[in-house]
XYZ file of C-alpha atoms in Angstrom:
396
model
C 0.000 0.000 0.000
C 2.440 2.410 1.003
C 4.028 2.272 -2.591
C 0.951 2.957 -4.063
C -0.516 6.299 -3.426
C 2.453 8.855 -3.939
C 1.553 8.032 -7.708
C -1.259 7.791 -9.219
C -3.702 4.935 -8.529
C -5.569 5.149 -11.976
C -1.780 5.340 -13.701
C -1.013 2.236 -11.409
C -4.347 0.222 -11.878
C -6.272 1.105 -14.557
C -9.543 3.465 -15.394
C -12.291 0.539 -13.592
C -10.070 0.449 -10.442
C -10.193 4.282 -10.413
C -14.015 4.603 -11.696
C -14.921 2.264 -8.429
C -13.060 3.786 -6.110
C -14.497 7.387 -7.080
C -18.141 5.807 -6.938
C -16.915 4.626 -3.251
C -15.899 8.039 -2.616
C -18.624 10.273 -3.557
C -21.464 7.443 -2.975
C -19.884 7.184 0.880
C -21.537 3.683 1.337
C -22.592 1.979 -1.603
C -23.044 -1.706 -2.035
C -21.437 -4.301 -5.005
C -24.819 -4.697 -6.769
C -25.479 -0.202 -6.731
C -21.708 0.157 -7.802
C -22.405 -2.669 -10.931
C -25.460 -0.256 -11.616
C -23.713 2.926 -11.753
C -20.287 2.109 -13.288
C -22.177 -0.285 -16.668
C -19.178 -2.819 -15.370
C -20.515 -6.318 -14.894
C -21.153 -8.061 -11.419
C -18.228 -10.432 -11.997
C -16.010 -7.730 -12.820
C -17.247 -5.490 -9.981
C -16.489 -8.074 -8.030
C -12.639 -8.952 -8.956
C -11.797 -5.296 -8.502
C -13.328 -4.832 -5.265
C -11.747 -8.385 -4.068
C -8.264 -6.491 -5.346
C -9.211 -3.101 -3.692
C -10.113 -4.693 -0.010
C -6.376 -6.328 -0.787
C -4.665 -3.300 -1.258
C -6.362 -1.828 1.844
C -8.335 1.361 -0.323
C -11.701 -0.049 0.761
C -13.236 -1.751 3.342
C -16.444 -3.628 4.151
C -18.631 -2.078 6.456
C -22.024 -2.547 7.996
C -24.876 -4.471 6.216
C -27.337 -2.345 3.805
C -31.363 -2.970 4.073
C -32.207 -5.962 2.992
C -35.157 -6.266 0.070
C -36.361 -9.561 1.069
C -32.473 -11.825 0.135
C -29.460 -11.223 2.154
C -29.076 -8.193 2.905
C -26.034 -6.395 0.570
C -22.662 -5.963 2.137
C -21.114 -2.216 2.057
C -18.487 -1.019 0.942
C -16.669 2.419 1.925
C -13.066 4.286 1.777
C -10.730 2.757 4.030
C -9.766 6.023 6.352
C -6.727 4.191 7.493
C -5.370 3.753 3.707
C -3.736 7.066 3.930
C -3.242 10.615 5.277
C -3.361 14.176 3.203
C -2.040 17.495 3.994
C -3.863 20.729 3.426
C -2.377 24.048 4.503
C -5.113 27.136 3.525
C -2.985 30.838 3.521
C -5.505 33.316 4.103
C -5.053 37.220 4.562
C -3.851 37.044 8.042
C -4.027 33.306 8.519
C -2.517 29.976 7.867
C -4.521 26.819 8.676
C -3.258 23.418 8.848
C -4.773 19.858 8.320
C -3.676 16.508 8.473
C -7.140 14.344 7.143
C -7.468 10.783 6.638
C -8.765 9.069 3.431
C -12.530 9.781 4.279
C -11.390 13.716 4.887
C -12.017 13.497 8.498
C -9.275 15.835 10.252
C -6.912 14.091 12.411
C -5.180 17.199 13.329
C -5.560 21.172 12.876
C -3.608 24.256 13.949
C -4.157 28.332 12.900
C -0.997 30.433 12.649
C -1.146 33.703 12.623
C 0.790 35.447 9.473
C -0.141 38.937 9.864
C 3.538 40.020 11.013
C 5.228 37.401 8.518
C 7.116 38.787 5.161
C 6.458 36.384 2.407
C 9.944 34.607 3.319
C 8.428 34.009 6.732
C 5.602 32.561 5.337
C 7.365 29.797 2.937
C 9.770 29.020 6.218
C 6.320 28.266 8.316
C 4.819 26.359 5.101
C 7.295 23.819 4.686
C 8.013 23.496 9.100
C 3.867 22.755 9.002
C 4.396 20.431 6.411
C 6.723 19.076 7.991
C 5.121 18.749 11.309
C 2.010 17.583 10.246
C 3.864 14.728 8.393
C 5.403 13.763 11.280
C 2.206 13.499 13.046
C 0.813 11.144 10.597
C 1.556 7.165 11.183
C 0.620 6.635 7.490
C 1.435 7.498 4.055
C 0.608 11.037 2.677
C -1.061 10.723 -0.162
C -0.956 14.451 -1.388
C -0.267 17.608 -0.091
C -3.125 20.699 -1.167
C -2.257 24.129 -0.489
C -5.300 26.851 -1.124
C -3.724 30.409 -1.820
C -5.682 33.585 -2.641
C -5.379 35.041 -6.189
C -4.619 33.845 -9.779
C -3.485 30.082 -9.764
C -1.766 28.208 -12.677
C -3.555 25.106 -11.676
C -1.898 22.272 -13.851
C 1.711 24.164 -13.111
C 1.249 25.120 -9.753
C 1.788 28.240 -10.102
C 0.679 31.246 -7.631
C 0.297 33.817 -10.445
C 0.042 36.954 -7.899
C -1.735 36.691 -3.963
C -1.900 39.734 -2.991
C -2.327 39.095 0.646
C 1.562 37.977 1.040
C 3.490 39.045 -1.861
C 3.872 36.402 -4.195
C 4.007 36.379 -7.398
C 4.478 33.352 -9.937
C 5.849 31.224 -7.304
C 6.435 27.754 -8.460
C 4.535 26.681 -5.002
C 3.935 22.941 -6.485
C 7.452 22.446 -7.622
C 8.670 23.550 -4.403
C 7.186 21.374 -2.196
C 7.463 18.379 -4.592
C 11.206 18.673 -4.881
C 11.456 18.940 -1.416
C 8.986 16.558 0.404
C 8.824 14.613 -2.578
C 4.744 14.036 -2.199
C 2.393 14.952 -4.729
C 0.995 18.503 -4.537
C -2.176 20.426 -5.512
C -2.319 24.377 -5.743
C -5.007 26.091 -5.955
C -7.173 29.437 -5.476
C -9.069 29.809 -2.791
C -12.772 30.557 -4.763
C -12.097 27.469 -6.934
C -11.663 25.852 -4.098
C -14.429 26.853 -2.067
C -16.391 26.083 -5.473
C -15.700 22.803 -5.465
C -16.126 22.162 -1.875
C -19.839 23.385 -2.259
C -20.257 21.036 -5.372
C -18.793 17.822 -3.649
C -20.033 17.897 -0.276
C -22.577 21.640 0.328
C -25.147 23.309 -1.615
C -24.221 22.401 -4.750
C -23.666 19.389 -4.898
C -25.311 17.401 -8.385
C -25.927 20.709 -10.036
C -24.078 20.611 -13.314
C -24.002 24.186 -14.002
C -22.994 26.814 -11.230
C -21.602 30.403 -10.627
C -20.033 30.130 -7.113
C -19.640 33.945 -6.339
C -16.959 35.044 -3.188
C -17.934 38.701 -2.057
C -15.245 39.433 0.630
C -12.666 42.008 0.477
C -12.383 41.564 -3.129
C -14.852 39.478 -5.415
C -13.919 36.258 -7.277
C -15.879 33.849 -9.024
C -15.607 30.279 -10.201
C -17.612 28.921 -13.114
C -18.855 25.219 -12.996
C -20.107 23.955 -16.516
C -21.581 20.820 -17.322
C -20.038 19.349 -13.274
C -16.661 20.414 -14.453
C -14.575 23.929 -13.818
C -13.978 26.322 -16.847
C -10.875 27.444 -16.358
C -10.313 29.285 -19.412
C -7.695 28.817 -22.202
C -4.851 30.490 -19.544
C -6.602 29.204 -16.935
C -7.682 32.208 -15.630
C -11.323 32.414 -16.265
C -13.423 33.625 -13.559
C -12.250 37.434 -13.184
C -16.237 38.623 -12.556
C -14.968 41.243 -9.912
C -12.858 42.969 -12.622
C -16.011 43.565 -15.315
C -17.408 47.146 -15.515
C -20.652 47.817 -13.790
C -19.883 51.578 -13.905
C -17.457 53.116 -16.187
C -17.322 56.433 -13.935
C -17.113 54.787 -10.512
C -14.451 54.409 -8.202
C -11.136 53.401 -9.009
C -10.401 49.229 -8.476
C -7.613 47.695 -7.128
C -6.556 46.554 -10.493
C -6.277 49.634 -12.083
C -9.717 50.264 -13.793
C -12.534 51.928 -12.607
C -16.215 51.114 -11.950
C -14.985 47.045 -11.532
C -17.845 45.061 -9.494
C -15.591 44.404 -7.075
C -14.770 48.154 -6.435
C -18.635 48.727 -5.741
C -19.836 45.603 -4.344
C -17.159 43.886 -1.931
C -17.065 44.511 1.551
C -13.703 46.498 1.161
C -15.885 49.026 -0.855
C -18.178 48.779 1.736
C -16.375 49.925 4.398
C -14.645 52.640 2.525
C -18.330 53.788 1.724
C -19.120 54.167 5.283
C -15.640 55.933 5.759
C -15.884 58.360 3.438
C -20.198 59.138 4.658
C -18.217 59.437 8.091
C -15.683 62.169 6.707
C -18.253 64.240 5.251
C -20.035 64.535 8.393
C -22.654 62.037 8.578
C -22.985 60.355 12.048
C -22.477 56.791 12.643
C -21.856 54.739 15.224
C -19.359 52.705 13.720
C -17.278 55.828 14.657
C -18.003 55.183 18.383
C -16.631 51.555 18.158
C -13.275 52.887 17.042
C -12.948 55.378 19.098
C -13.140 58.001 16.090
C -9.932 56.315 14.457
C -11.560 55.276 11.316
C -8.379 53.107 9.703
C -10.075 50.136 12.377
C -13.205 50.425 10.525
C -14.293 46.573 9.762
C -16.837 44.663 7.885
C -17.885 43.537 11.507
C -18.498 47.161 12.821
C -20.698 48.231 9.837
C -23.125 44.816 10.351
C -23.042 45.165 14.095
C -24.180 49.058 13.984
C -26.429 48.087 10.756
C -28.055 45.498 13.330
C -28.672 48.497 15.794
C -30.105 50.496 13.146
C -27.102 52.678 12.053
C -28.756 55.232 9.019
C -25.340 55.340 7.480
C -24.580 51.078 7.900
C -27.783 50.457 6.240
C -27.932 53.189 3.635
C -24.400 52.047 2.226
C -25.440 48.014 2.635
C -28.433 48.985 0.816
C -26.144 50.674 -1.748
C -23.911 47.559 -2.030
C -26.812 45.362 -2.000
C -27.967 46.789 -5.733
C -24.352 46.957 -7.068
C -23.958 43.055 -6.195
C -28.002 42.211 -7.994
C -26.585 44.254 -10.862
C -23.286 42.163 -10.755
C -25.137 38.864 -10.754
C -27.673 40.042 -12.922
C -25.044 39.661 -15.142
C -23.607 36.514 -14.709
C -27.199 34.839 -14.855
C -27.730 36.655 -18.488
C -24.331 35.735 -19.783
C -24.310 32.015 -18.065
C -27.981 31.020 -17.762
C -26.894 28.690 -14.691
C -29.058 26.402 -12.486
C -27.661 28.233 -9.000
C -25.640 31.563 -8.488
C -23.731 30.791 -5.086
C -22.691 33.828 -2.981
C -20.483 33.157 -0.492
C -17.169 35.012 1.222
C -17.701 37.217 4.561
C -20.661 39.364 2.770
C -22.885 36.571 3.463
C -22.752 37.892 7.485
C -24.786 40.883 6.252
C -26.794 38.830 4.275
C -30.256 39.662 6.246
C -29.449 43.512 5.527
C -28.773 42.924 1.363
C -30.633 39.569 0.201
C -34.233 41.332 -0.452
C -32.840 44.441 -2.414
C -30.059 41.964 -4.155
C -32.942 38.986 -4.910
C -35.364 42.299 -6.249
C -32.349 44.150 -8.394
C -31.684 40.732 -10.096
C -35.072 39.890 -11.058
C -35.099 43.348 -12.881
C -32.306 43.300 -14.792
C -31.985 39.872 -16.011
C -34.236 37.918 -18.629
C -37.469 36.444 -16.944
C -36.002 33.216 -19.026
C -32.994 33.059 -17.151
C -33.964 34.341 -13.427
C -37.077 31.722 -12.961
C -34.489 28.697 -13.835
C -31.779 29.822 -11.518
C -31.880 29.653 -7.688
C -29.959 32.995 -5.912
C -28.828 31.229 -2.515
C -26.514 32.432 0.233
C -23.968 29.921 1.224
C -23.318 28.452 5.230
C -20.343 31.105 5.971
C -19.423 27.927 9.252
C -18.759 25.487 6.821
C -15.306 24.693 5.336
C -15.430 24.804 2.124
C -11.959 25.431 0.614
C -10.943 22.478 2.903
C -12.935 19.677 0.969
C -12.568 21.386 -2.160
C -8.399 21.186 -2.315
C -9.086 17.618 -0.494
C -11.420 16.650 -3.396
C -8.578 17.867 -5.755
C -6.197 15.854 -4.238
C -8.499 12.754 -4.149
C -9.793 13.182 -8.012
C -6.115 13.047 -8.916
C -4.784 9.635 -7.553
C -7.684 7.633 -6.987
């Protein structure tokens, strides 16, 4: 077993060894007879593989299934002791840490804090967590997924520019490879998130999604037909940088009137910032003392919930930007769900009605009544499964 998984198990194996075990995966407990049915493979040869699989230790038999009136099926699931992963998610002022095993339950976790670290610091307390978490782990590591904000070269592993730490087209996969020799996954954080939702949240079995991330800045990822469109530089998914106003406020990028400049939450606050500065009273003022550079996201929902005139006016004001936004993306895309997620979704109770009434105006009637607008859980983990899912897809 333990010369199995640093390479591929489908390059080892063969496509029906890999096509079972990814039924397995995503079916969680599925018996012989339901994995015959799914995969068009005959019982007999159903059989043989899974004989060969509970060998190798991938899968394991598990409690009986309901009987309809024979024996009742035997089922079959992921063996969580096969093998271990590492996933390390860099974040703005965080780095989080996870060893998981084979069924992506997390064996071990730890936050580091990386608001005082240069982008030196940060690769030095990469590769120690890597290195720690490995030594934590009895088993083999399968694969190693690290989740970085901005542009990704996916297939290169590649981060292309995250903004939060400095980088820029850092050969991040490379890297780690050459030094931990263990197979590893980079990607952006929305894609990841994406694909977290599709496996294991909201969207999961919808072919064709718009997962939307309205934090600080606004990404998007585009799911077509169950599988990502990356684009032909594998960049695809820019939505924060399209014009919504060609005379609005100057975007991080360089352009003015971007989506992101007028919808995220860093627009947002500089909104309430700049109402504050021109005289208009807020409490949000009051919680920092009158020191408005510690104006947060977190102030501005807290005084909207206490009825702040200048927190609700400016969520309000977001709130139409973000319908027009997504407006949009359900004209251009015609998708079965638009998924917003990203810290926004904490104001959600202050933005959804206006957002849900700005869409239905200004997209085709056609398009709106076959797509669902729903706010994602902001508790649940996303980017996590998604990079684990990644990992999985790739050598099982």
């Amino acid at each position: 077993m333990a010369d199995l998984i640093p390479v591929s198990y489908k390059l080892l194996k063969g496509m029906n060894e890999s096509l079972i075990l990814n039924v397995i995966r995503h079916n969680k407990y599925v018996s012989r007879s339901e994995i015959a049915k799914i995969t068009n493979l005959t019982p007999p040869t159903v059989t043989n593989i899974i004989n060969k699989l509970l060998e190798d230790g991938l899968v394991k038999e598990d409690k009986l299934g309901e009987s309809s009136g024979g024996r009742p099926p035997v089922i079959l699931k992921i063996n969580n002791e096969a093998f271990d992963l590492i996933v390390i998610i860099i974040g703005t002022d965080i780095m989080e840490e996870y060893l998981l095993d084979a069924e992506l339950n997390i064996r071990e976790s730890q936050v580091d804090s990386i608001k005082k670290e240069d982008k030196e610091g940060i690769f030095k307390l990469l590769f120690d967590r890597i290195k720690d978490l490995k030594g934590k782990s009895a088993k083999e590591i399968a694969g190693i997924g690290i989740v970085v904000r901005g542009p990704v070269k996916s297939t290169e592993g590649v981060s292309v520019f995250s903004p939060n730490i400095g980088w820029r087209n850092v050969p991040i996969k490379e890297m780690i490879e050459k030094e931990f020799e263990i197979p590893t996954f980079v990607e952006n954080d929305v894609r990841a998130m994406a694909l977290g939702e599709f496996y294991n949240g909201i969207a999961k079995n919808v072919g064709n999604v718009v997962f939307l991330k309205v934090g600080h800045g606004i990404g998007a990822t585009i799911i077509l037909d169950g599988k990502i469109y990356r684009g032909i530089n594998d960049m695809a998914g820019e939505i924060g940088h399209t014009t919504i106003d060609v005379a609005g406020p100057k975007c991080s990028c360089g352009n003015y009137g971007c989506f992101e400049a007028l919808a995220s939450e860093k627009a947002l606050v500089n909104n309430v910032v700049k109402r504050i500065k021109e005289g208009s009273y807020s409490i949000v003022s009051e919680y920092v003392s009158g020191d408005l550079e510690n104006i947060t996201t977190r102030f501005v929902y807290k005084a909207a919930e206490e009825g702040d005139e200048v927190a609700l006016s400016e969520l309000n004001k977001i709130a139409i930007y973000l319908g027009i936004g997504i407006a949009n993306i359900v004209n251009v895309f015609s998708p079965e769900l638009v998924l917003i997620s990203g810290g926004i979704v904490r104001g959600r109770r202050f933005i959804e009605d206006v957002v849900l009434e700005t869409i239905k105006k200004r997209s085709f009637e056609a398009n709106y009544s076959s797509c669902s607008i729903v706010f994602s859980n902001p508790d649940y983990n996303t980017a996590l499964m998604g990079i684990s899912n990644i990992i999985l897809d790739s050598i099982l």
